[in-house]
Coordinates of C-alpha atoms in Angstrom, one line a residue:
M21 CA -79.8 -45.6 74.7
E22 CA -82.1 -45.1 77.7
F23 CA -81.7 -42.0 79.9
A24 CA -83.6 -40.4 82.7
Y25 CA -86.8 -38.7 81.8
I26 CA -90.2 -37.5 83.2
P27 CA -92.9 -40.1 82.3
S28 CA -96.3 -39.0 81.1
P29 CA -99.4 -40.6 82.5
S30 CA -100.9 -43.2 80.3
R31 CA -104.3 -41.5 80.5
G32 CA -105.6 -38.3 81.9
V33 CA -109.0 -39.5 83.0
L34 CA -110.2 -42.1 85.5
H35 CA -113.8 -43.4 85.3
L36 CA -115.6 -43.8 88.6
G37 CA -118.5 -45.7 87.2
P38 CA -120.2 -43.3 84.8
I39 CA -118.4 -40.3 86.3
P40 CA -115.1 -39.3 84.6
L41 CA -112.4 -37.9 86.9
R42 CA -110.1 -35.8 84.8
G43 CA -106.7 -34.8 85.9
Y44 CA -106.9 -31.4 84.1
A45 CA -110.1 -30.4 85.9
F46 CA -108.7 -31.5 89.3
C47 CA -105.6 -29.3 88.8
I48 CA -107.8 -26.3 87.9
I49 CA -110.0 -26.8 90.9
I50 CA -107.1 -27.3 93.3
G51 CA -105.5 -24.2 91.9
V52 CA -108.6 -22.1 92.5
F53 CA -108.9 -23.3 96.1
V54 CA -105.3 -22.4 96.8
A55 CA -105.7 -19.0 95.3
V56 CA -108.8 -18.2 97.3
W57 CA -107.2 -19.6 100.5
L58 CA -104.1 -17.5 100.2
G59 CA -106.0 -14.5 99.0
N60 CA -108.3 -14.7 102.0
R61 CA -105.4 -14.7 104.4
R62 CA -103.8 -11.7 102.8
W63 CA -107.1 -9.9 102.6
I64 CA -107.7 -10.4 106.3
A65 CA -104.1 -9.2 107.1
R66 CA -105.0 -6.0 105.2
G67 CA -108.0 -5.4 107.3
G68 CA -110.8 -7.0 105.3
R69 CA -113.5 -9.4 106.3
P70 CA -113.1 -13.2 106.3
G71 CA -114.9 -14.7 103.3
T72 CA -114.9 -11.6 101.2
V73 CA -112.3 -13.1 98.7
A74 CA -114.4 -16.2 98.3
D75 CA -117.6 -14.2 97.7
I76 CA -115.9 -12.2 95.0
A77 CA -114.3 -15.3 93.5
V78 CA -117.8 -16.6 92.9
W79 CA -118.0 -13.9 90.2
A80 CA -114.3 -13.9 89.1
V81 CA -113.8 -17.7 88.5
P82 CA -116.7 -18.3 86.1
F83 CA -115.8 -15.2 84.1
G84 CA -112.2 -16.3 84.1
L85 CA -113.0 -19.7 82.8
V86 CA -115.1 -18.3 80.0
G87 CA -112.5 -15.7 79.1
G88 CA -109.7 -18.2 79.1
R89 CA -111.6 -20.6 76.8
L90 CA -112.6 -17.7 74.5
Y91 CA -109.0 -16.6 74.1
H92 CA -107.9 -20.1 73.3
V93 CA -110.6 -20.7 70.8
I94 CA -110.1 -17.4 69.0
T95 CA -106.3 -17.6 68.8
D96 CA -106.4 -21.3 67.8
Y97 CA -109.7 -21.3 65.8
Q98 CA -108.2 -23.7 63.2
L99 CA -108.5 -26.4 65.8
Y100 CA -112.2 -26.1 65.9
F101 CA -113.5 -24.4 62.8
S102 CA -111.2 -25.6 60.0
E103 CA -112.2 -28.3 57.6
G104 CA -112.6 -31.7 59.2
Q105 CA -112.9 -30.2 62.7
D106 CA -116.0 -30.3 64.9
W107 CA -116.9 -26.9 66.3
V108 CA -118.6 -28.6 69.3
D109 CA -115.2 -29.4 70.6
A110 CA -114.8 -25.7 71.4
F111 CA -117.0 -26.3 74.4
K112 CA -115.0 -29.3 75.7
I113 CA -113.0 -27.3 78.2
W114 CA -112.0 -30.5 80.1
E115 CA -109.8 -31.5 77.1
G116 CA -107.5 -28.5 77.8
G117 CA -107.1 -25.1 76.3
L118 CA -107.3 -22.1 78.5
G119 CA -105.6 -18.8 77.6
I120 CA -104.3 -17.0 80.7
W121 CA -104.6 -13.7 79.0
G122 CA -108.4 -14.1 78.5
A123 CA -108.8 -15.7 81.9
I124 CA -107.2 -12.7 83.7
A125 CA -109.1 -10.1 81.6
F126 CA -112.5 -11.7 81.9
G127 CA -111.8 -12.7 85.5
A128 CA -111.1 -9.0 86.3
V129 CA -114.5 -8.1 84.9
G130 CA -116.2 -10.6 87.2
A131 CA -114.1 -9.4 90.2
W132 CA -115.1 -5.8 89.4
I133 CA -118.8 -6.7 89.6
G134 CA -118.3 -8.5 92.9
C135 CA -116.1 -5.6 94.4
R136 CA -118.6 -3.0 93.2
S137 CA -121.5 -4.7 94.9
R138 CA -119.5 -4.5 98.2
G139 CA -117.9 -1.1 97.8
I140 CA -114.4 -2.6 97.7
P141 CA -111.6 -1.2 95.5
L142 CA -110.7 -3.7 92.8
P143 CA -106.9 -2.9 92.9
A144 CA -106.8 -3.8 96.7
W145 CA -108.6 -7.1 96.1
A146 CA -106.3 -7.9 93.2
D147 CA -103.2 -7.2 95.3
A148 CA -104.4 -9.6 97.9
L149 CA -105.1 -12.3 95.3
A150 CA -102.0 -11.8 93.1
P151 CA -99.6 -14.5 94.6
G152 CA -102.5 -16.9 94.9
I153 CA -103.2 -16.6 91.2
A154 CA -99.6 -17.4 90.4
L155 CA -99.8 -20.5 92.6
A156 CA -103.0 -21.5 90.9
Q157 CA -101.2 -21.3 87.5
A158 CA -98.4 -23.4 88.9
I159 CA -100.8 -26.1 89.9
G160 CA -103.0 -25.8 86.8
R161 CA -100.0 -26.4 84.5
W162 CA -99.8 -29.9 85.7
G163 CA -103.1 -30.5 83.9
N164 CA -101.2 -30.1 80.7
W165 CA -99.0 -33.0 81.9
F166 CA -102.1 -35.2 82.3
N167 CA -103.2 -34.3 78.8
Q168 CA -99.6 -34.7 77.3
E169 CA -99.7 -31.2 75.8
L170 CA -97.7 -27.9 75.6
Y171 CA -94.3 -29.4 75.5
G172 CA -91.1 -27.9 73.9
R173 CA -88.4 -28.9 71.5
E174 CA -86.8 -32.4 71.5
T175 CA -84.1 -32.8 74.1
D176 CA -82.0 -35.5 75.7
L177 CA -81.8 -33.7 79.1
P178 CA -82.3 -35.9 82.2
W179 CA -85.6 -34.1 82.9
A180 CA -87.0 -34.5 79.4
L181 CA -90.7 -35.2 79.1
H182 CA -91.6 -38.5 77.5
I183 CA -94.6 -38.1 75.2
T184 CA -96.3 -41.4 74.4
S185 CA -99.5 -40.3 72.7
S186 CA -99.8 -39.9 69.0
T187 CA -103.3 -38.3 68.9
D188 CA -103.9 -34.8 67.4
G189 CA -100.7 -34.8 65.5
R190 CA -98.4 -35.6 68.4
V191 CA -95.1 -37.4 67.7
P192 CA -93.9 -39.7 70.6
G193 CA -90.5 -38.8 71.9
Y194 CA -88.6 -36.8 74.5
Y195 CA -89.2 -33.0 74.8
H196 CA -88.6 -30.0 77.0
P197 CA -91.2 -30.1 79.8
T198 CA -92.4 -26.5 79.3
F199 CA -95.3 -27.2 81.6
L200 CA -92.8 -27.9 84.4
Y201 CA -90.8 -24.8 83.5
E202 CA -93.8 -22.6 83.7
S203 CA -95.0 -24.2 86.9
L204 CA -91.7 -23.6 88.7
W205 CA -91.6 -20.0 87.3
C206 CA -95.0 -19.3 88.7
I207 CA -94.0 -20.5 92.1
G208 CA -91.1 -18.1 91.9
V209 CA -93.4 -15.3 90.9
A210 CA -95.6 -15.9 93.9
V211 CA -92.6 -15.8 96.3
L212 CA -91.4 -12.6 94.6
V213 CA -94.8 -10.8 95.0
I214 CA -95.1 -11.8 98.6
W215 CA -91.6 -10.6 99.4
A216 CA -91.9 -7.4 97.5
D217 CA -95.3 -6.7 99.1
R218 CA -93.9 -7.1 102.6
R219 CA -90.7 -5.2 101.8
F220 CA -92.2 -2.2 99.9
K221 CA -95.8 -2.2 101.1
L222 CA -97.3 -2.3 97.6
G223 CA -100.8 -1.0 97.2
H224 CA -103.3 0.3 94.7
G225 CA -102.8 -2.7 92.3
R226 CA -99.0 -2.6 92.2
A227 CA -98.6 -6.1 93.7
F228 CA -100.9 -7.5 91.0
A229 CA -99.0 -5.5 88.3
L230 CA -95.7 -7.0 89.6
Y231 CA -97.2 -10.5 89.3
V232 CA -98.3 -9.7 85.7
A233 CA -94.9 -8.3 84.7
A234 CA -92.9 -11.2 86.3
Y235 CA -95.2 -13.8 84.7
C236 CA -94.9 -12.2 81.3
A237 CA -91.1 -12.2 81.6
G238 CA -91.1 -16.0 82.1
R239 CA -93.8 -16.7 79.6
F240 CA -91.8 -15.0 76.9
W241 CA -88.9 -17.4 76.9
I242 CA -91.0 -20.5 77.7
E243 CA -93.3 -19.7 74.9
A244 CA -90.3 -19.6 72.5
M245 CA -89.5 -23.2 73.3
R246 CA -92.9 -24.6 72.5
V247 CA -93.6 -26.6 69.3
D248 CA -97.3 -26.8 69.3
E249 CA -99.2 -25.1 66.5
A250 CA -99.7 -21.3 66.9
H251 CA -100.0 -18.2 64.9
H252 CA -96.8 -16.3 64.1
F253 CA -96.2 -12.6 63.6
L254 CA -92.9 -11.2 62.5
G255 CA -91.2 -14.5 63.2
M256 CA -92.5 -14.8 66.8
R257 CA -95.5 -16.6 68.2
L258 CA -98.6 -14.6 69.1
N259 CA -98.2 -15.2 72.8
E260 CA -94.7 -13.9 72.7
W261 CA -95.9 -10.6 71.4
T262 CA -98.7 -10.6 73.9
S263 CA -96.2 -11.2 76.7
I264 CA -94.1 -8.2 75.6
V265 CA -97.1 -5.8 75.3
V266 CA -98.6 -6.9 78.7
F267 CA -95.2 -6.7 80.4
L268 CA -94.7 -3.1 79.2
L269 CA -98.2 -2.1 80.3
A270 CA -97.7 -3.7 83.8
V271 CA -94.4 -1.9 84.3
L272 CA -95.9 1.4 83.1
Y273 CA -98.8 1.0 85.6
I274 CA -96.4 0.4 88.5
V275 CA -94.4 3.5 87.7
L276 CA -97.5 5.8 87.2
S277 CA -99.3 4.4 90.2
A278 CA -96.4 4.8 92.5
R279 CA -96.2 8.5 91.6
R280 CA -99.9 9.2 91.8
R281 CA -100.8 7.0 94.8
P282 CA -97.8 6.2 96.9
G283 CA -98.2 3.9 99.8
R284 CA -100.9 1.4 100.5
E285 CA -104.7 1.7 101.1
E286 CA -105.5 2.3 104.8
V287 CA -109.0 0.9 104.4
V288 CA -109.7 -2.0 102.0
E289 CA -113.2 -2.9 103.1
P290 CA -115.6 -0.3 104.5
N291 CA -117.4 -1.1 107.7
A292 CA -115.3 -4.2 108.3
S293 CA -116.4 -5.2 111.9
D294 CA -114.6 -7.4 114.4
G295 CA -117.7 -9.5 115.0
D296 CA -117.8 -11.3 111.7
T297 CA -117.8 -15.0 112.0
D298 CA -116.1 -17.4 109.6
D299 CA -113.9 -20.5 109.7
D300 CA -110.9 -18.4 108.6
G301 CA -112.0 -15.7 110.9
A302 CA -111.3 -17.7 114.0
A303 CA -107.7 -16.9 113.8
V304 CA -108.6 -13.2 113.4
K305 CA -110.7 -13.3 116.5
L306 CA -107.9 -14.9 118.4
D307 CA -105.6 -12.2 117.3
K308 CA -108.1 -9.6 118.3
K309 CA -108.5 -11.3 121.6
S310 CA -104.8 -11.4 122.2
E311 CA -104.6 -7.7 121.2
D312 CA -107.4 -6.9 123.7
E313 CA -105.6 -8.9 126.4
T314 CA -102.4 -7.1 125.6
S315 CA -104.1 -3.7 125.9
D316 CA -105.7 -4.8 129.2
D317 CA -102.3 -5.9 130.5
K318 CA -100.9 -2.6 129.4
A319 CA -103.7 -0.8 131.2
S320 CA -103.2 -2.8 134.3
E321 CA -99.5 -2.1 134.2
G322 CA -100.3 1.6 133.7
K323 CA -102.6 1.5 136.8
K324 CA -99.9 -0.4 138.7
S325 CA -97.3 2.2 137.8
D326 CA -99.7 5.0 138.7
A327 CA -100.4 3.3 142.1
E328 CA -96.6 2.8 142.6
K329 CA -96.1 6.5 141.7
S330 CA -98.8 7.6 144.2
E331 CA -97.3 5.3 146.9
T332 CA -93.9 6.8 146.2
K333 CA -95.3 10.3 146.4
T334 CA -97.0 9.4 149.7
S335 CA -93.9 7.9 151.2
E336 CA -91.9 11.0 150.0
T337 CA -94.5 13.2 151.6
K338 CA -94.4 11.2 154.8
T339 CA -90.6 11.3 154.8
S340 CA -90.6 15.1 154.3
E341 CA -93.2 15.5 157.1
A342 CA -91.1 13.3 159.4
K343 CA -88.0 15.3 158.6
T344 CA -89.9 18.5 159.3
S345 CA -91.2 17.1 162.6
E346 CA -87.7 16.0 163.6
A347 CA -86.4 19.4 162.7
K348 CA -89.1 21.0 164.8
T349 CA -88.3 18.6 167.7
S350 CA -84.6 19.3 167.5
E351 CA -85.3 23.0 167.5
A352 CA -87.6 22.7 170.5
A353 CA -85.0 20.6 172.3
K354 CA -82.3 23.1 171.5
S355 CA -84.3 26.0 172.8
E356 CA -85.1 24.1 175.9
D357 CA -81.4 23.3 176.4
E358 CA -80.5 27.0 175.9
K359 CA -83.2 27.9 178.4
E360 CA -81.9 25.4 180.9
T361 CA -78.4 26.7 180.4
A362 CA -79.5 30.3 181.0
D363 CA -81.4 29.3 184.1
S364 CA -78.5 27.3 185.5
G365 CA -76.2 30.3 184.8
S366 CA -78.4 32.7 186.7
G367 CA -78.8 30.3 189.5
S368 CA -75.1 29.9 190.0
G369 CA -74.6 33.7 189.9
S370 CA -77.1 34.3 192.7
S371 CA -75.7 31.5 194.8
S372 CA -72.1 32.9 194.5
S373 CA -73.4 36.4 195.5
E374 CA -75.1 34.9 198.4
S375 CA -72.0 33.1 199.4
E376 CA -70.0 36.2 199.0
T377 CA -72.5 38.1 201.3
D378 CA -72.3 35.3 203.8
D379 CA -68.5 35.4 203.7
S380 CA -68.4 39.2 204.3
S381 CA -70.8 39.0 207.1
S382 CA -68.9 36.3 208.8
S383 CA -65.6 38.2 208.4
A384 CA -67.3 41.3 209.9
E385 CA -68.5 39.3 212.9
A386 CA -65.0 37.9 213.3
K387 CA -63.6 41.4 213.4
D388 CA -66.1 42.5 216.0
E389 CA -65.3 39.6 218.2
A390 CA -61.5 40.3 217.9
G391 CA -62.1 44.0 218.8
S392 CA -64.1 43.0 221.9
A393 CA -61.4 40.7 223.0
K394 CA -58.8 43.4 222.8
K395 CA -60.9 45.8 224.8
A396 CA -61.4 43.2 227.5

């Protein structure tokens, strides 16, 4: 009975003339570019220079590829050095086989060399790159789909992976798509790290340690589903034990680092200047410009308010002077009125006395005239 499933590509390589284009290699390359792009944005947001992440990645990526291949060859040596196998195949990295544990360990060595040459703290750089590495893994896992490898147990689920190749001991059938499970898990890890970093301001390597711990938690149960050949120890696959050990170390680092170095680094790249030019730095310059314009606006607003304040003070001074002048004027007018009142009072008194004198003199004259008339 037919049911829904995820088809596998009929081949994992296309030939453009003599040049082979391999799906596995393309997934690795795209993943690296995404990691560097996102890491660069996060590095700039923390105060670093544009392009620094890419410069250090020039050291980290080759070291990571070598380390990842070494881990795979050492842990699966029977695929290359047992009877009937060709040891030259150990160098054929395009056929698949990269151990994330070796890639991270050796990549850290390369990153340390690049950071040391620039005087940059490795933990700060790792924090900026952490979610990008998770996304790179999510993309890189699709390379296993092109190679029809790293699948799980048989299943009849609608999202079962249809394996059609019978090379290297494969048995065609329908299996759990563990590559897809890990790809989706890594996307979730990237989202978790970005969220936690914004929420808790993770620093001093704690964002990277969170990525490691979260990835190990998913890798443990996904690894238990796989059916490809692997070494076992106490009933579990080697990578399951590795996931447990690395998970505990990452959690321990988060706890101890938070106690010894709380908070986040204030300076991640010494002597980072605003004048650096880069394609990604254009946005930074625009941000700087907008910040400068904002500060200029604030300064002009401050000057405006100062001018308004001085005008207010001047108007208040003028108002008080006007009030003082009015008060003086009213006082002067009042004194003049009082003076006039006093003058008018004295004038009326003198006129009344004069009139009284005139009246008495006229009455005396009248008396004299009357007496003269009687005598006559």
